[in-house]
mmCIF file of C-alpha atoms and ligand atoms in Angstrom:
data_model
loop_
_atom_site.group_PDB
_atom_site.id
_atom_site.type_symbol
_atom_site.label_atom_id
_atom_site.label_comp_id
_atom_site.label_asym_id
_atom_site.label_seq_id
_atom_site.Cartn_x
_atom_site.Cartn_y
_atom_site.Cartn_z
ATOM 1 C CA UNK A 201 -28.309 -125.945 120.115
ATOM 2 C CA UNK A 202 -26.567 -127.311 122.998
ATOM 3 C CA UNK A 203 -27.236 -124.570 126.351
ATOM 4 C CA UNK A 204 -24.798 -122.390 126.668
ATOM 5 C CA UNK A 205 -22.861 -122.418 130.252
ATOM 6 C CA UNK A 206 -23.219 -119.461 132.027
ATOM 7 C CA UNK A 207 -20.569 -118.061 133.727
ATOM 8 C CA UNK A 208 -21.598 -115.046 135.845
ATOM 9 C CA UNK A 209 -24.323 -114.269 133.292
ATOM 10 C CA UNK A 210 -21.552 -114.571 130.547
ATOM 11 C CA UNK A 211 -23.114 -117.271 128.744
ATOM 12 C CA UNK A 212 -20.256 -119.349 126.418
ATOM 13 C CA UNK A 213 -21.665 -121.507 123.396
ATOM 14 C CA UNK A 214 -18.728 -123.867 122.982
ATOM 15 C CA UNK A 215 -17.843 -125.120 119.709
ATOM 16 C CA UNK A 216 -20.571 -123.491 117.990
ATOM 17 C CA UNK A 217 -18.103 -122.476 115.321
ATOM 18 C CA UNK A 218 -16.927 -125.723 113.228
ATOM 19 C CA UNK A 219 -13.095 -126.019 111.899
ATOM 20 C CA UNK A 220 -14.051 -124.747 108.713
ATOM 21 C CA UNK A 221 -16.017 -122.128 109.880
ATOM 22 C CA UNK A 222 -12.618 -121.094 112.200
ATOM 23 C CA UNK A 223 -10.919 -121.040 109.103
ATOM 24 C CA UNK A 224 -13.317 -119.223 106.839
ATOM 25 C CA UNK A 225 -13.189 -116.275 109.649
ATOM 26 C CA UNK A 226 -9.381 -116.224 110.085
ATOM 27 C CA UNK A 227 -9.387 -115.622 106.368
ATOM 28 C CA UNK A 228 -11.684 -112.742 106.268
ATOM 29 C CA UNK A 229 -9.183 -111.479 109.281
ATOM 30 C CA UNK A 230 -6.769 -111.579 107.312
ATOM 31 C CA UNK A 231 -7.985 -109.553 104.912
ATOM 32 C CA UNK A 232 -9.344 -107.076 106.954
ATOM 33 C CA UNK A 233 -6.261 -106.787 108.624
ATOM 34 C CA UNK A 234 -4.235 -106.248 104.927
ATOM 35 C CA UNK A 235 -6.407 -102.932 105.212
ATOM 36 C CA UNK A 236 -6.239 -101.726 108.564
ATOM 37 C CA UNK A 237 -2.832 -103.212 110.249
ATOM 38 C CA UNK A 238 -2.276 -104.230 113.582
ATOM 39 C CA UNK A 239 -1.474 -101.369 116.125
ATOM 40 C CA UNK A 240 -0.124 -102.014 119.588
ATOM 41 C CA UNK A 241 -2.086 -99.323 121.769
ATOM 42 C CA UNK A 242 -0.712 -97.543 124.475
ATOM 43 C CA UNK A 243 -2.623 -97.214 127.445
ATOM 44 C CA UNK A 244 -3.137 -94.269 129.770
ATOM 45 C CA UNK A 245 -0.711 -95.380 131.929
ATOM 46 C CA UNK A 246 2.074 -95.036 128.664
ATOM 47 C CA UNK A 247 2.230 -98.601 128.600
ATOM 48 C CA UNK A 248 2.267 -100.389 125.667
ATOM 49 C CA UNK A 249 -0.993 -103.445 125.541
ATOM 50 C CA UNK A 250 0.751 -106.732 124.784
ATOM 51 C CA UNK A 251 -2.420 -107.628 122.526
ATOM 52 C CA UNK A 252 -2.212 -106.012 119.303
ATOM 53 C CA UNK A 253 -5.338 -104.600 117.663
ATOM 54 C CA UNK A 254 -7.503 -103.670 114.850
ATOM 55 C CA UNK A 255 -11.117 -103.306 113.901
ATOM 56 C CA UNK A 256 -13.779 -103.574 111.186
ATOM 57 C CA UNK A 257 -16.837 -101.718 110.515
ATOM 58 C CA UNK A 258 -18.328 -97.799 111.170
ATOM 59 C CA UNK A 259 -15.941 -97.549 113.690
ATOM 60 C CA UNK A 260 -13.112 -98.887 115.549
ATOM 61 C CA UNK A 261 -11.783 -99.071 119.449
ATOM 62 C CA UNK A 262 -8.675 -96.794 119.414
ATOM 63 C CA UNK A 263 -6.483 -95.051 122.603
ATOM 64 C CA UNK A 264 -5.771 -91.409 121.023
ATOM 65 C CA UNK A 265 -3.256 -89.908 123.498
ATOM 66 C CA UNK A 266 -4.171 -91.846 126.475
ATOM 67 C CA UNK A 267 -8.459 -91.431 125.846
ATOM 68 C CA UNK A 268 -10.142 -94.589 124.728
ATOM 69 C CA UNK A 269 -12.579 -93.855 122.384
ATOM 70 C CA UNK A 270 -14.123 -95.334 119.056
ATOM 71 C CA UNK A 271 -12.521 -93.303 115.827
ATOM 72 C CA UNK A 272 -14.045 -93.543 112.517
ATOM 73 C CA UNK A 273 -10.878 -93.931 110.940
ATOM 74 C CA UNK A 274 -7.840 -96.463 111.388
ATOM 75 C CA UNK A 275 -4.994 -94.175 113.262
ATOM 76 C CA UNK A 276 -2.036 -94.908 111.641
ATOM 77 C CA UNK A 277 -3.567 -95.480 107.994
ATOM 78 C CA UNK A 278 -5.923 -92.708 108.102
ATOM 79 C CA UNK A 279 -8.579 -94.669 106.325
ATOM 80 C CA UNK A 280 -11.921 -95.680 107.276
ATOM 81 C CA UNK A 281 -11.825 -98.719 108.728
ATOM 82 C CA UNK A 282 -12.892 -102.307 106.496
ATOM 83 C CA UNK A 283 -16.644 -103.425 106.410
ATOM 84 C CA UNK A 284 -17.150 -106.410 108.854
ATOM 85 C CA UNK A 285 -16.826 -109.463 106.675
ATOM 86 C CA UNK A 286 -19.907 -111.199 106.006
ATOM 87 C CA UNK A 287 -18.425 -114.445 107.594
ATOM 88 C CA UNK A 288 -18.486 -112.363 111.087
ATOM 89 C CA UNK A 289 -22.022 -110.568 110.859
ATOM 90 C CA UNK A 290 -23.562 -114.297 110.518
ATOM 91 C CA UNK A 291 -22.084 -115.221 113.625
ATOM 92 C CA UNK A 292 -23.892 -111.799 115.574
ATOM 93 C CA UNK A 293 -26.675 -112.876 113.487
ATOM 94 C CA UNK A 294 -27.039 -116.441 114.579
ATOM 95 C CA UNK A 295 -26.532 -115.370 118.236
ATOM 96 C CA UNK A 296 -26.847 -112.237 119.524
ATOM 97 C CA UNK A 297 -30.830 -111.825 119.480
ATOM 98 C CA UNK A 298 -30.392 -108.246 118.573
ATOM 99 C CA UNK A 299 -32.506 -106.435 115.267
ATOM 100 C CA UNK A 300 -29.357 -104.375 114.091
ATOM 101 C CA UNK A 301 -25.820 -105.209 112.938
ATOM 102 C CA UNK A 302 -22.591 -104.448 114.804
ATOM 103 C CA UNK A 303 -21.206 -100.760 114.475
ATOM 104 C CA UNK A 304 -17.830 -102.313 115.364
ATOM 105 C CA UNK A 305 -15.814 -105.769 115.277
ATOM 106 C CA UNK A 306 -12.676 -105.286 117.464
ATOM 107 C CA UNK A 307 -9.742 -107.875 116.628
ATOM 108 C CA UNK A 308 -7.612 -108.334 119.390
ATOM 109 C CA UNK A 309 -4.498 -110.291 118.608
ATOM 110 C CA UNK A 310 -2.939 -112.638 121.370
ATOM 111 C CA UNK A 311 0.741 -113.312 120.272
ATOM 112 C CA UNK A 312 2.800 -115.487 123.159
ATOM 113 C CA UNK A 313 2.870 -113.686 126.636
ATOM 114 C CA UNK A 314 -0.176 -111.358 125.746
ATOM 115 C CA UNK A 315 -2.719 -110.952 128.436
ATOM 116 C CA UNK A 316 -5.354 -108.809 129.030
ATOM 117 C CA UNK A 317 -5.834 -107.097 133.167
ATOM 118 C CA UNK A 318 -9.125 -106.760 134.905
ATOM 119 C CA UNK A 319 -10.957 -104.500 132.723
ATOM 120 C CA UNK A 320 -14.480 -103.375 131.906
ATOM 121 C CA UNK A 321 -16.100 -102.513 128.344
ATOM 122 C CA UNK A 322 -17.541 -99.080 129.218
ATOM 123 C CA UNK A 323 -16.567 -96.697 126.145
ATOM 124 C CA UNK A 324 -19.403 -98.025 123.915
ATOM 125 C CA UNK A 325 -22.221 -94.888 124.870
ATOM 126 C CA UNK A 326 -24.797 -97.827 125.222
ATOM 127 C CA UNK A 327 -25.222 -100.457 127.610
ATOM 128 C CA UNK A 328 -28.570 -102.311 126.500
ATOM 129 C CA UNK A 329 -26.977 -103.835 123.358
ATOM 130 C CA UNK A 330 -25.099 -107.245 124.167
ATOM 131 C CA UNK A 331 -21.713 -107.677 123.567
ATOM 132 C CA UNK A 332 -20.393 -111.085 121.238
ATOM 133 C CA UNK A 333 -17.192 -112.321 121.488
ATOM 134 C CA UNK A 334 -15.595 -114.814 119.153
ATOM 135 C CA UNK A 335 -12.451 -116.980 120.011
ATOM 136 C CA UNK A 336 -10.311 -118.307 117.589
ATOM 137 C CA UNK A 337 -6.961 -120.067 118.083
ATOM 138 C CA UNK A 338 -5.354 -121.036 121.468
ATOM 139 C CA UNK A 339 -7.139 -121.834 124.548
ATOM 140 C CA UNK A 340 -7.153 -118.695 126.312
ATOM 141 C CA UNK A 341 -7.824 -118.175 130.464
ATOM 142 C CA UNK A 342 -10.757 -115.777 130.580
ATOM 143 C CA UNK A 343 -12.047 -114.277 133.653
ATOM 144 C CA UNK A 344 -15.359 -112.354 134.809
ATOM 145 C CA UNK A 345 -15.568 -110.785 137.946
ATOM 146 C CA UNK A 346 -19.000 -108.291 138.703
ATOM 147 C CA UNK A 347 -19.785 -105.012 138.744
ATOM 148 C CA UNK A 348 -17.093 -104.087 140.974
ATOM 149 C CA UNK A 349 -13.294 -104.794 140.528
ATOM 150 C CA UNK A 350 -13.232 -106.195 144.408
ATOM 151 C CA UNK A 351 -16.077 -108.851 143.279
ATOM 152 C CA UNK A 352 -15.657 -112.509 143.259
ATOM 153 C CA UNK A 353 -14.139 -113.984 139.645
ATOM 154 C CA UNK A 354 -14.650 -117.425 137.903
ATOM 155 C CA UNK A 355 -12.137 -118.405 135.083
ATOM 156 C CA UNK A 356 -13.075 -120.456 132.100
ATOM 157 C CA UNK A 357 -10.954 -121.929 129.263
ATOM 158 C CA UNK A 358 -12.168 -120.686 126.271
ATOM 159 C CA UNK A 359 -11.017 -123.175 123.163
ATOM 160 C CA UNK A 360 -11.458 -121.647 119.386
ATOM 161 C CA UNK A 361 -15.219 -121.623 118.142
ATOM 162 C CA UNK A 362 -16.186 -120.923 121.399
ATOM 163 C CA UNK A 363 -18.652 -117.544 121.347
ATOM 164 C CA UNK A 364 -19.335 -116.010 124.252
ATOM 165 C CA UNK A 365 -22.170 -113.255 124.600
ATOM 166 C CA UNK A 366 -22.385 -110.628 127.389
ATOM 167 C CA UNK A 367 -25.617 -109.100 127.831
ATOM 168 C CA UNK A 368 -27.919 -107.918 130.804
ATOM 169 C CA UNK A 369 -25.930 -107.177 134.227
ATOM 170 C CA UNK A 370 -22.824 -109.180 132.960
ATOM 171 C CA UNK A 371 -22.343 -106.375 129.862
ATOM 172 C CA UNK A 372 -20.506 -104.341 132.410
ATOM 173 C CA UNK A 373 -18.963 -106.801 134.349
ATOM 174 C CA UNK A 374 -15.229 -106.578 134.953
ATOM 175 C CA UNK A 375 -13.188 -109.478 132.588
ATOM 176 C CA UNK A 376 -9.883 -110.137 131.561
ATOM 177 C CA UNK A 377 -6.871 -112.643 129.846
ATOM 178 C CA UNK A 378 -5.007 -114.207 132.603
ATOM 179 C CA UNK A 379 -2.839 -116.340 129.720
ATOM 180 C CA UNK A 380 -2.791 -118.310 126.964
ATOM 181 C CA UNK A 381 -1.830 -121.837 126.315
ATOM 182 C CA UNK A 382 0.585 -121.033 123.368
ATOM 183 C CA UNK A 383 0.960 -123.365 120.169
ATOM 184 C CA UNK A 384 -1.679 -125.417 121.592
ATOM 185 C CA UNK A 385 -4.823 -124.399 119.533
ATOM 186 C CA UNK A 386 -3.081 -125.315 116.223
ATOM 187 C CA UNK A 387 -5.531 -123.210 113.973
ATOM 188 C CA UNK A 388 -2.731 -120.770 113.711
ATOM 189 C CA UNK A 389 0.326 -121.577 111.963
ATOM 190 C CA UNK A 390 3.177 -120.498 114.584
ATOM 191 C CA UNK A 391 0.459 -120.343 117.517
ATOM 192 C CA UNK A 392 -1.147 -117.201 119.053
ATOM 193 C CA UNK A 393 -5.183 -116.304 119.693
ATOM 194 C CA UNK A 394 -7.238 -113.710 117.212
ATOM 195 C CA UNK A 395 -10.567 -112.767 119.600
ATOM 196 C CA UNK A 396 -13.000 -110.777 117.961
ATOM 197 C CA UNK A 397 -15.267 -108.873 119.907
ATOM 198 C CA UNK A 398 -18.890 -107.286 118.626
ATOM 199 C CA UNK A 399 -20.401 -104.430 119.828
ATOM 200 C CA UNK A 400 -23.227 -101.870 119.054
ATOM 201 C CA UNK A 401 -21.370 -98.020 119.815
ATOM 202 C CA UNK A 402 -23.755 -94.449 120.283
HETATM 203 C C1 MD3 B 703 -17.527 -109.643 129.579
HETATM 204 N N1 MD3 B 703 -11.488 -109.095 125.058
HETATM 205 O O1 MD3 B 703 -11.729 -106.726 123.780
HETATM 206 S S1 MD3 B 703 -13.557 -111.441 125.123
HETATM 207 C C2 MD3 B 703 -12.099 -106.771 124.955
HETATM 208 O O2 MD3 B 703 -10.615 -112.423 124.744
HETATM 209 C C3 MD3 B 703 -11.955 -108.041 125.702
HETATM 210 O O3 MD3 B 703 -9.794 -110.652 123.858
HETATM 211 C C4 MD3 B 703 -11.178 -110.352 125.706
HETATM 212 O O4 MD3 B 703 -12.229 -108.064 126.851
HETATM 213 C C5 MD3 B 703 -10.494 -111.211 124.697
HETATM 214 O O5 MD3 B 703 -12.602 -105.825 125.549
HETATM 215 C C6 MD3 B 703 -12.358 -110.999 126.300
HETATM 216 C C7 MD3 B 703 -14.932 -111.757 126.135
HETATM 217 C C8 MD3 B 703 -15.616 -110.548 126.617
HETATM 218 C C9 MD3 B 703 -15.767 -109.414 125.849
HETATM 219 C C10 MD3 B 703 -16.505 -108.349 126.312
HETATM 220 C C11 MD3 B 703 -17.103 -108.412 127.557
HETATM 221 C C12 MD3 B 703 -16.179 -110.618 127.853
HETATM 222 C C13 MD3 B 703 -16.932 -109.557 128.333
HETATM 223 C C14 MD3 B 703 -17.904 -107.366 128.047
HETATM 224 C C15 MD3 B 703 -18.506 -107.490 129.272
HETATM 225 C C16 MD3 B 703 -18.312 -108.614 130.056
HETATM 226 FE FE1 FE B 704 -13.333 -106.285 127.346
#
């Protein structure tokens, strides 16, 4: 395998997912998603994200009433959430030199405008797991900062197959979604960004 770049101790493994893999996990989105829908979470603040959002596995990243948490049960459906498809726990397999599976595979869906601010992943219970990430779709502007919101960033365009994996010091580093380049990927029909994020939750 080709080194990954390493971006503030993010390290990015670009292309590592072929076409047909891409479209082998967009299906199993899909059908994860015919279970457990889309929501548009509202943050703290009352604002509405402009990602949309869903999840697979034990449990799934949720803001209940302003608290981010992980529920065991989609909000709106009031079912537990889909198993992670076996497409997806190859990829944590194949990468993220961990012994157990995922508890959780967020899918965060980037229609046109979406973005995601400065933010940092710290609602998981455990830190010593690494986080994978998965980008599929249009090139998106990524951005890691450190430990600190005022700390020095470093962007990266991150194309679809690209999987990025966060562990060590970088697991709680501050990262975001400046923009997308919209239609320009061309895995989606109609354009937009699926990223789908693994992580091990207390
Ligand atoms: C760096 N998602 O869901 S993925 C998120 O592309 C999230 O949708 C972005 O940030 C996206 O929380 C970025 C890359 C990523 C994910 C988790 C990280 C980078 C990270 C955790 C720590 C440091
Ligand atoms: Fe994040």
């Amino acid at each position: 395998m080709t080194p990954p770049l390493d971006l503030k101790g993010v390290l990015i493994f670009r292309g590592l997912l072929d076409p047909a893999r891409q479209r082998e996990l967009v299906a199993a989105v899909r059908g994860a998603l015919a279970e457990a829908p889309l929501i548009r979470p509202v943050t703290a603040w009352g604002k509405p994200m402009s990602v949309r959002m869903s999840s697979a596995g034990r449990v799934g990243w949720v803001i209940d009433r302003g608290r981010y948490r992980y529920a065991d049960r989609h909000p709106d459906a009031g079912r537990q959430w889909p198993a992670i498809p076996e497409a997806a726990l190859a990829v944590w397999r194949e990468i993220a030199d961990w012994p157990d599976p995922p508890d959780s595979m967020l899918i965060n869906w980037y229609g046109e405008g979406a973005r995601m601010g400065l933010h940092r992943d710290a609602d998981e219970g455990r830190f010593d797991a690494p986080v994978v990430s998965v980008s599929l779709g249009d090139p998106a502007l990524f951005r890691v900062g450190g430990l600190e919101r005022s700390d020095p960033t470093a962007s990266v365009w991150l194309n679809s197959g690209d999987v990025a994996v966060l562990g060590g010091a970088a697991r709680l580093a501050y990262h975001g979604i400046d923009r997308l380049r919209f239609g320009a990927g061309g895995l989606l029909p109609g354009g937009g960004r699926i990223n789908l994020t693994f992580r091990v939750v207390a």
